[in-house]
Coordinates of C-alpha atoms and ligand atoms in Angstrom, one line a residue:
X265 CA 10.1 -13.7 -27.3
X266 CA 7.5 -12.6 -25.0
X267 CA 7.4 -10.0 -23.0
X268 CA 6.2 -10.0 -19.0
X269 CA 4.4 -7.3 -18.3
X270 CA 5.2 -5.8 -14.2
X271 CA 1.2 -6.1 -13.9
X272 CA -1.5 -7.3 -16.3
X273 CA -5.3 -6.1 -15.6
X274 CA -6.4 -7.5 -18.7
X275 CA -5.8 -11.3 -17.6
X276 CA -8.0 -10.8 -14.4
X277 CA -10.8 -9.1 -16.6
X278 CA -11.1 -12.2 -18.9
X279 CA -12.1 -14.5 -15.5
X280 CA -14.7 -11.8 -13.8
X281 CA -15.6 -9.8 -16.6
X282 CA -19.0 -10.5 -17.1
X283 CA -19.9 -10.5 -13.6
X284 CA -18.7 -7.4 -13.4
X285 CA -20.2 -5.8 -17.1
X286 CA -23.6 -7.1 -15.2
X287 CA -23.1 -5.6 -11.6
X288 CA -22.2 -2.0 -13.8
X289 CA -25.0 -2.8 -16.1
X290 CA -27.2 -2.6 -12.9
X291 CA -25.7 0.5 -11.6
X292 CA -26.4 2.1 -14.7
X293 CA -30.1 1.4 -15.0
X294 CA -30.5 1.6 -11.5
X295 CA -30.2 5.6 -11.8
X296 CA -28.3 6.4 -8.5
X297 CA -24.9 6.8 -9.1
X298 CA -23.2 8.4 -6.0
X299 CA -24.1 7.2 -2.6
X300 CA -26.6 4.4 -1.8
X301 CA -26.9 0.8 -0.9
X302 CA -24.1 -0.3 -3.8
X303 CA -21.6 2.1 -1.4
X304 CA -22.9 1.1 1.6
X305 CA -23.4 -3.1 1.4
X306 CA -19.3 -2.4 0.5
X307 CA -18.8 -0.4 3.2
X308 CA -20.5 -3.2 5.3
X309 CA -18.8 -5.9 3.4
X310 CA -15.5 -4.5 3.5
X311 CA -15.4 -3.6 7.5
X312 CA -16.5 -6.9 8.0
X313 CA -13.7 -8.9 5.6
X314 CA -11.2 -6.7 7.5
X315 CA -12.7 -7.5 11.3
X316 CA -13.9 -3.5 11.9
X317 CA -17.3 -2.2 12.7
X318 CA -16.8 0.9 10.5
X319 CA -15.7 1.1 7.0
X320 CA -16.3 5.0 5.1
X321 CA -15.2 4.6 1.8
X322 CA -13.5 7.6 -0.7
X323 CA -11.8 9.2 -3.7
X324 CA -8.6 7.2 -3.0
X325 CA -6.5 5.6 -0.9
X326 CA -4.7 9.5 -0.4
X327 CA -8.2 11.0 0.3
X328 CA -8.2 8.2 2.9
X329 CA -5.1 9.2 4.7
X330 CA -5.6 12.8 4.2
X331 CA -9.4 12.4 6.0
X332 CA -7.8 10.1 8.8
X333 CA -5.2 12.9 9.8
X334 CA -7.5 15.2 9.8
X335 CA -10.0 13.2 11.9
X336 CA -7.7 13.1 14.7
X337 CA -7.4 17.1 14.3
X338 CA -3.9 16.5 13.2
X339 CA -2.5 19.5 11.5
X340 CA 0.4 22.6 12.1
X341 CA 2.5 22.4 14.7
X342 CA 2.1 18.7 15.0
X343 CA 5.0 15.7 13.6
X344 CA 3.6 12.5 12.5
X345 CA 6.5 9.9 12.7
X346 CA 6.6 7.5 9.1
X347 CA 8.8 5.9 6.5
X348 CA 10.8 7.4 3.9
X349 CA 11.0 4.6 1.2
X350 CA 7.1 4.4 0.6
X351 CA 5.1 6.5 -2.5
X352 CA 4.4 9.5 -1.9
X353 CA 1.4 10.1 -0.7
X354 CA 2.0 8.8 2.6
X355 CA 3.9 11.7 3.3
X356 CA 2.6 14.3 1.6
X357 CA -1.0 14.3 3.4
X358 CA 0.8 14.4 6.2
X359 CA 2.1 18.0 4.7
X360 CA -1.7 18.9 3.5
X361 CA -3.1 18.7 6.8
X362 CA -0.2 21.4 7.7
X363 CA 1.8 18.6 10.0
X364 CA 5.4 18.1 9.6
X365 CA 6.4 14.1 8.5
X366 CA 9.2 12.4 10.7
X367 CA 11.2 10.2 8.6
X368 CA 13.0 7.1 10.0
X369 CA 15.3 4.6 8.4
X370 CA 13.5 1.0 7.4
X371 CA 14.7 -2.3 8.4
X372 CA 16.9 -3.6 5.9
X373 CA 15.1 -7.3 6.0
X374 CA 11.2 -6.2 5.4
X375 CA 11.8 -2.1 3.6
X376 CA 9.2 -0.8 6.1
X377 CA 9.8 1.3 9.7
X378 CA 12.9 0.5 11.6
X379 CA 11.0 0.4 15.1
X380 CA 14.0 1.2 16.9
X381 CA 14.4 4.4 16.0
X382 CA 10.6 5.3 16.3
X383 CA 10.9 5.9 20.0
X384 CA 13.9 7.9 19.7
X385 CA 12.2 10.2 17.0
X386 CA 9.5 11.5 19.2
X387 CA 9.1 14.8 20.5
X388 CA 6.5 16.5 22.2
X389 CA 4.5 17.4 19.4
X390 CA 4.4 13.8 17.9
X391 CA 1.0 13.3 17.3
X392 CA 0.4 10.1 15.0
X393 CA 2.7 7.3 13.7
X394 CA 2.3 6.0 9.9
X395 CA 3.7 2.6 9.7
X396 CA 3.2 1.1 6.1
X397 CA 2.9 -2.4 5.1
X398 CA 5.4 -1.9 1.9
X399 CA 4.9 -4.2 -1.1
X400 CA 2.5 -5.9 0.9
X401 CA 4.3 -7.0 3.7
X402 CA 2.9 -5.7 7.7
X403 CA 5.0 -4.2 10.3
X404 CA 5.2 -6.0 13.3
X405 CA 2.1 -4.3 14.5
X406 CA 2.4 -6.4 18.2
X407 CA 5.4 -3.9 19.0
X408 CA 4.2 -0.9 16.9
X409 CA 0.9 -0.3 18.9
X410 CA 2.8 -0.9 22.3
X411 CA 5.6 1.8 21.8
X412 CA 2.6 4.3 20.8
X413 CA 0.6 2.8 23.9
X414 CA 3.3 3.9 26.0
X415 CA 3.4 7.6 24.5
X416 CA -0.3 7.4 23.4
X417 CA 0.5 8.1 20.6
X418 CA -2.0 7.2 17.4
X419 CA -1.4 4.9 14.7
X420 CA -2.4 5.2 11.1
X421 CA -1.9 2.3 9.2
X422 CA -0.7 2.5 5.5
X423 CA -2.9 -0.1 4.4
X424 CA -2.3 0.6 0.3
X425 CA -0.3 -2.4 -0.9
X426 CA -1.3 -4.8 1.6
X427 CA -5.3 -5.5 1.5
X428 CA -5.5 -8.9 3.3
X429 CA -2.1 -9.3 4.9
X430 CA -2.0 -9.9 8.5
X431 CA -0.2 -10.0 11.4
X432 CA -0.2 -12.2 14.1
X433 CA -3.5 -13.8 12.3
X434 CA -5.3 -10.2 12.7
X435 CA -5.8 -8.1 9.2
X436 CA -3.3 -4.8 8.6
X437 CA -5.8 -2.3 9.2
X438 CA -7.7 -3.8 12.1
X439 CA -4.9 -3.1 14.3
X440 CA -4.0 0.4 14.6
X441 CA -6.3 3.3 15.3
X442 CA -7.6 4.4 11.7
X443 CA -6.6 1.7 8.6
X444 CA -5.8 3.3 5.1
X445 CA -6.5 1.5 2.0
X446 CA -6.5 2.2 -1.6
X447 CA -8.5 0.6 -4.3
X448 CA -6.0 2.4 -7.0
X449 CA -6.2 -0.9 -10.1
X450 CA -3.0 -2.2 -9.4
X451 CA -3.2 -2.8 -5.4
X452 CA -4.5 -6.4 -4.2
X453 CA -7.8 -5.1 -4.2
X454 CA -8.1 -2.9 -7.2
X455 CA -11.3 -0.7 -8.4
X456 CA -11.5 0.2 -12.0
X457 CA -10.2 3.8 -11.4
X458 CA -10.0 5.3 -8.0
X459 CA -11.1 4.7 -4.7
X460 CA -10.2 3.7 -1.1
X461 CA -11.4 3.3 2.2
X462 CA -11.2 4.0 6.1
X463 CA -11.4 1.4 8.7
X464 CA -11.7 2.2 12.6
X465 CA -13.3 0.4 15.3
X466 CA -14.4 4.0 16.8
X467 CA -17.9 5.0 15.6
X468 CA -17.3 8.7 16.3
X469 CA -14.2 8.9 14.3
X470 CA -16.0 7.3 11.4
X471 CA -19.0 9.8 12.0
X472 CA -16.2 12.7 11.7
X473 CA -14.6 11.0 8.7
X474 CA -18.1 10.9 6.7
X475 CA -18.9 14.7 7.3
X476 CA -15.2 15.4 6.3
X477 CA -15.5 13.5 3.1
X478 CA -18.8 15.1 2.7
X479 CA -18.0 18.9 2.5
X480 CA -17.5 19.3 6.9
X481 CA -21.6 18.7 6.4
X482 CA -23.5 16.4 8.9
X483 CA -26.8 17.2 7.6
X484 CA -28.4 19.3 4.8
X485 CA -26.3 22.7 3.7
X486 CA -24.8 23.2 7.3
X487 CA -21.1 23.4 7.1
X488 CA -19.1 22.7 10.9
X489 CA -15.7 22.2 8.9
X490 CA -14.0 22.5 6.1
X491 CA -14.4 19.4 4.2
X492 CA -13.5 18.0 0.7
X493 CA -15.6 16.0 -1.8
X494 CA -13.7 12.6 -1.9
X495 CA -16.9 10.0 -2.3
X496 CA -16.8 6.0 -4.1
X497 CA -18.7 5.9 -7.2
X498 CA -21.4 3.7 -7.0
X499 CA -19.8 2.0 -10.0
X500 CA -17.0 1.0 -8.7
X501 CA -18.0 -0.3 -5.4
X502 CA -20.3 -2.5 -7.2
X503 CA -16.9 -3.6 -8.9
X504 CA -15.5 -3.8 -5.8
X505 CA -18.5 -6.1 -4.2
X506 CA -17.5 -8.7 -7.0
X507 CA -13.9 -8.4 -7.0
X508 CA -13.6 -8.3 -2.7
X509 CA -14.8 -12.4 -3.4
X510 CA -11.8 -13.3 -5.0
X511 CA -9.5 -11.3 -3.1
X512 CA -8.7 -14.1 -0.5
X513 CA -8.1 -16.8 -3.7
X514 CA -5.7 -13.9 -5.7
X515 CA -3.8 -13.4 -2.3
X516 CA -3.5 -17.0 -1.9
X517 CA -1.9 -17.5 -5.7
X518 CA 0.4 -14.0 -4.7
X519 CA 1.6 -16.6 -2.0
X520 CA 2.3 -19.2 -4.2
X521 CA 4.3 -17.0 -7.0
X522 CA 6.2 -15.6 -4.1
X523 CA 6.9 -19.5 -2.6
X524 CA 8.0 -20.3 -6.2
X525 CA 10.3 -17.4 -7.2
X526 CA 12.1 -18.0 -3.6
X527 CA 12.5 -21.8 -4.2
X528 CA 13.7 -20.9 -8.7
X529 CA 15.9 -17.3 -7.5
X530 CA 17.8 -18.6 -4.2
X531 CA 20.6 -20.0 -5.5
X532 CA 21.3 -17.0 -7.7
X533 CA 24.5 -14.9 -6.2
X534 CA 24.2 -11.0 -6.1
X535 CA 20.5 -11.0 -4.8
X536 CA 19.0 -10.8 -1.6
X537 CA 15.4 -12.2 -1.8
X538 CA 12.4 -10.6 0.1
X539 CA 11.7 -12.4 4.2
X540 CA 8.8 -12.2 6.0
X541 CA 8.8 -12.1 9.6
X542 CA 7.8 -14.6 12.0
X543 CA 4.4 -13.7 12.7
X544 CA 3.5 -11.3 9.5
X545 CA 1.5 -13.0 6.4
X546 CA 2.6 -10.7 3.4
X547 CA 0.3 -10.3 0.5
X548 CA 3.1 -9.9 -1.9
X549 CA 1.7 -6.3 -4.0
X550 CA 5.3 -6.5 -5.1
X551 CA 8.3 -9.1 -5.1
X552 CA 10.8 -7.1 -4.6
X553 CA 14.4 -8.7 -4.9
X554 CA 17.9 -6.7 -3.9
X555 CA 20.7 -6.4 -6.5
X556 CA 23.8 -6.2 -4.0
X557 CA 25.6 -2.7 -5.2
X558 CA 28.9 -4.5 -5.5
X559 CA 29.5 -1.6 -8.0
X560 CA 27.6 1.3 -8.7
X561 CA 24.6 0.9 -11.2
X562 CA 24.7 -2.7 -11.2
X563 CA 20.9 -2.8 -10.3
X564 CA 20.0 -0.5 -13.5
X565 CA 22.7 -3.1 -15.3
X566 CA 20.3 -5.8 -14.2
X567 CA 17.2 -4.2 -15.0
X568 CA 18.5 -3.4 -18.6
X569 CA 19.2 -7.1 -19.0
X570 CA 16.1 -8.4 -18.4
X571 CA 14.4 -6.1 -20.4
X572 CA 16.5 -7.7 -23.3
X573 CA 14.6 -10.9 -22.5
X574 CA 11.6 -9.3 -22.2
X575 CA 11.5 -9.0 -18.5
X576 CA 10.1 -5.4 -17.4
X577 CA 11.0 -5.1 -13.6
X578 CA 10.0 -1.8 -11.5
X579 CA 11.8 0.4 -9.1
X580 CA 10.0 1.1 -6.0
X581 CA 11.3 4.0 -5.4
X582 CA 13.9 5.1 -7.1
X583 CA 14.2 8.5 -4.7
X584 CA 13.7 8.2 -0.9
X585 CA 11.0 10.7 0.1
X586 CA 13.4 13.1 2.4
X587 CA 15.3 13.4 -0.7
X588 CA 12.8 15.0 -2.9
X589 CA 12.6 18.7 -4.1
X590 CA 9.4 18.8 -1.7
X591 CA 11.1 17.8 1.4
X592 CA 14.7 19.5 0.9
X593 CA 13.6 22.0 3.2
X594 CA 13.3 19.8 6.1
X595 CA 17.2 19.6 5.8
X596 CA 17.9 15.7 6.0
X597 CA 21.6 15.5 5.3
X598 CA 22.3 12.7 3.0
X599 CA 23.2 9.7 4.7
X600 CA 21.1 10.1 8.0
X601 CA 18.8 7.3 6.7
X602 CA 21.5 4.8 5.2
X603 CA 19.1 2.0 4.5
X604 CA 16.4 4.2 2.8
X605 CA 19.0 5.1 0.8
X606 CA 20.6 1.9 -0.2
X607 CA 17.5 0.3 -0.6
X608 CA 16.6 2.8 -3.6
X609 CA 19.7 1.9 -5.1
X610 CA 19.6 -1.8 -5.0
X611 CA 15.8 -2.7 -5.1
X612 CA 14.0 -4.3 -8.3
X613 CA 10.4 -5.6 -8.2
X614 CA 9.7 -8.4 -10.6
X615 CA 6.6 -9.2 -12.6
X616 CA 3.7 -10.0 -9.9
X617 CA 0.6 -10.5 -10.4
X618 CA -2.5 -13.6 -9.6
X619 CA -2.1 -14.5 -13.2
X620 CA 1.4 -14.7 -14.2
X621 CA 2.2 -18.6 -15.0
X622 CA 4.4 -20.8 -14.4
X623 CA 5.8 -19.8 -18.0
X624 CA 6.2 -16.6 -17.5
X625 CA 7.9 -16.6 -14.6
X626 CA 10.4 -19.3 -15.7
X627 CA 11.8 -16.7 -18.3
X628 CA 11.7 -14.0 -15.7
X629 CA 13.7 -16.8 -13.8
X630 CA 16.2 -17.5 -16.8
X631 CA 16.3 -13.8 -17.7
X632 CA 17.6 -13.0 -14.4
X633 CA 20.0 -15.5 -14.4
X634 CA 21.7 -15.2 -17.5
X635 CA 21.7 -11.3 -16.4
X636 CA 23.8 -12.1 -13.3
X637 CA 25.8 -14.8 -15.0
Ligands
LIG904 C1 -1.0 3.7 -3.7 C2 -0.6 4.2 -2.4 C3 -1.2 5.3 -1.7 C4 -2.2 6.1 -2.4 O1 -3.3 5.5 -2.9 P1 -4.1 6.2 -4.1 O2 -5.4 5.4 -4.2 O3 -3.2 6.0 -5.3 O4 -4.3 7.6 -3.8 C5 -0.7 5.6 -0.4 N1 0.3 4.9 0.1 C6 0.9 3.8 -0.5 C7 1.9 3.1 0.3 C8 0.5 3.5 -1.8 O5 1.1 2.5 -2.4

């Protein structure tokens, strides 16, 4: 029996490997590491693959949403409006910048904001809204940026799991105000360690974004903010340069994976099967099935299973964010966000990745049904 790995980084290093041993080869020799034309011709390369004129790369796709908050001098006293069932991070730099995150239920179809209930969540001191494009899949963006027109309001896109997706034919991250992305290996577009990246179409908010990133420095030793240190290697965005050119063609075979499971798994009974929305192309980070909670633990039944057959499946997220230890305080009584919450019970995200073959995902196929007999 083999076993199907959730991810496999290895398979995608056998095709572009020595492309990219040569591109960090020249890195190396070139002597300058941190900075320089290998971050910048990304930069470029990067705005331009998304359709904005400024792209400021980082540390990490967190870095990125961290610097973007803070860019729009969001901080205490403010509420920035955003989903619960995401990883952390998307709420938690909402905390370091000293803001207070807004949690809404999801939309039971797609896992990401239930738009609804964004209007009725805002208050005075809503500053920013956080939609993100879960398991690579966007919001619908068209109705997003017209409730925040209407309170204008600014929109950070979560852009982490969704690098290439689009809505209504325009790339997540082109849309909103500021576009967050992360470069963390297992995204769609995945460095080899950290990094991410900013997108804006406003030159002065990428101008803030760089001194931020660069110790609150414009120039020299002369310090107008408090900043961080959150830069790309050089290294990596030369891995990134090579990889960005077969983002489009590993997107495309996501596609076909996600096509193929829908066609083998829909006559299975039990499951509910991931939808796009008219109008949204996912990018399918994850495929990321329901197990119906006909009784309780049947999803961790299921997941068990399959691991007997080799099958490892993941659990994105097991606990909604308002329900963690950090977030207790903000007193969310349990069941105010019913679909947040039966969403972490039933959710199970099978093996997905450009690579996986036919093969493999015919056992993942047989594994699951034989699971659900
Ligand atoms: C991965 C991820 C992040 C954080 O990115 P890092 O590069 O790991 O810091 C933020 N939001 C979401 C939705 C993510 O999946």
């Amino acid at each position: 029996m083999n076993t199907i790995p959730p991810f496999d980084l290895s398979e995608q290093f056998k095709t572009i490997g020595s492309d990219i041993n040569q591109a960090v080869l020249e890195v190396l020799a070139s002597g300058r590491y941190i900075g320089g034309a290998t971050v910048e011709n990304f930069e470029h390369q990067f705005a331009t693959y998304i359709g904005n004129s400024e792209c400021v790369t980082c540390n990490s796709g967190t870095d990125a949403l961290y610097l973007a908050l803070r860019s729009l001098n969001i901080g205490a006293g403010d509420e920035v409006i955003t989903s619960p069932f995401t990883f952390i991070a998307t709420a938690e730099t909402i905390s370091a910048v000293g803001a207070t995150p807004i949690f809404v239920d999801i939309d039971p179809q797609t896992f990401t904001l239930n738009l609804d209930q964004v209007e009725t969540a805002m208050t005075p001191k809503t500053k920013a809204i956080v939609p993100v494009h879960l398991f690579g899949q966007p919001v619908d963006m068209t109705r997003l940026m017209s409730i925040a027109a209407t309170h204008t309001i600014a929109v950070i896109e979560d852009c982490a799991q969704a690098t290439g997706a689009e809505w209504s034919g325009q790339k997540v991250g082109s849309i909103g105000h500021i576009g967050c992305f992360s470069f963390y290996p297992t995204k769609n577009l995945g460095a080899c360690g950290d990094g991410g990246a900013i997108t804006t179409n406003d030159p002065e908010l990428a101008a803030t974004i760089k001194m931020l990133r660069d110790h609150g420095r414009r120039r020299g030793y002369y310090h107008e903010e408090h900043g961080v240190n959150s830069r790309l290697d050089a290294v990596q965005a030369a891995i990134l340069q090579i990889k960005l050119r077969h983002l489009d063609a590993w997107n495309e075979q996501r596609c076909q994976i996600a096509d193929r499971y829908h066609r083998l798994l829909s006559p299975l009974p039990g499951i509910v099967l991931p939808q796009q929305l008219a109008g949204g192309q996912s990018v399918w980070n994850q495929y990321t099935i329901r197990v119906n909670e006909t009784e309780p633990g049947r999803r961790d039944a299921i997941k068990s299973a399959i691991a007997q057959q080799g099958v490892i499946s993941m659990i994105y997220y097991p606990y909604p964010l308002h329900q963690q230890p950090i977030y207790k305080s903000l007193g969310y009584p349990i069941g105010q966000l019913p679909e947040v919450d039966r969403a972490a019970r039933e959710v199970l995200s099978l093996p997905m990745f450009p690579e996986l073959s036919n093969e493999q995902q015919d056992q993942v196929v047989y594994s699951l049904k034989d699971s659900l007999g």
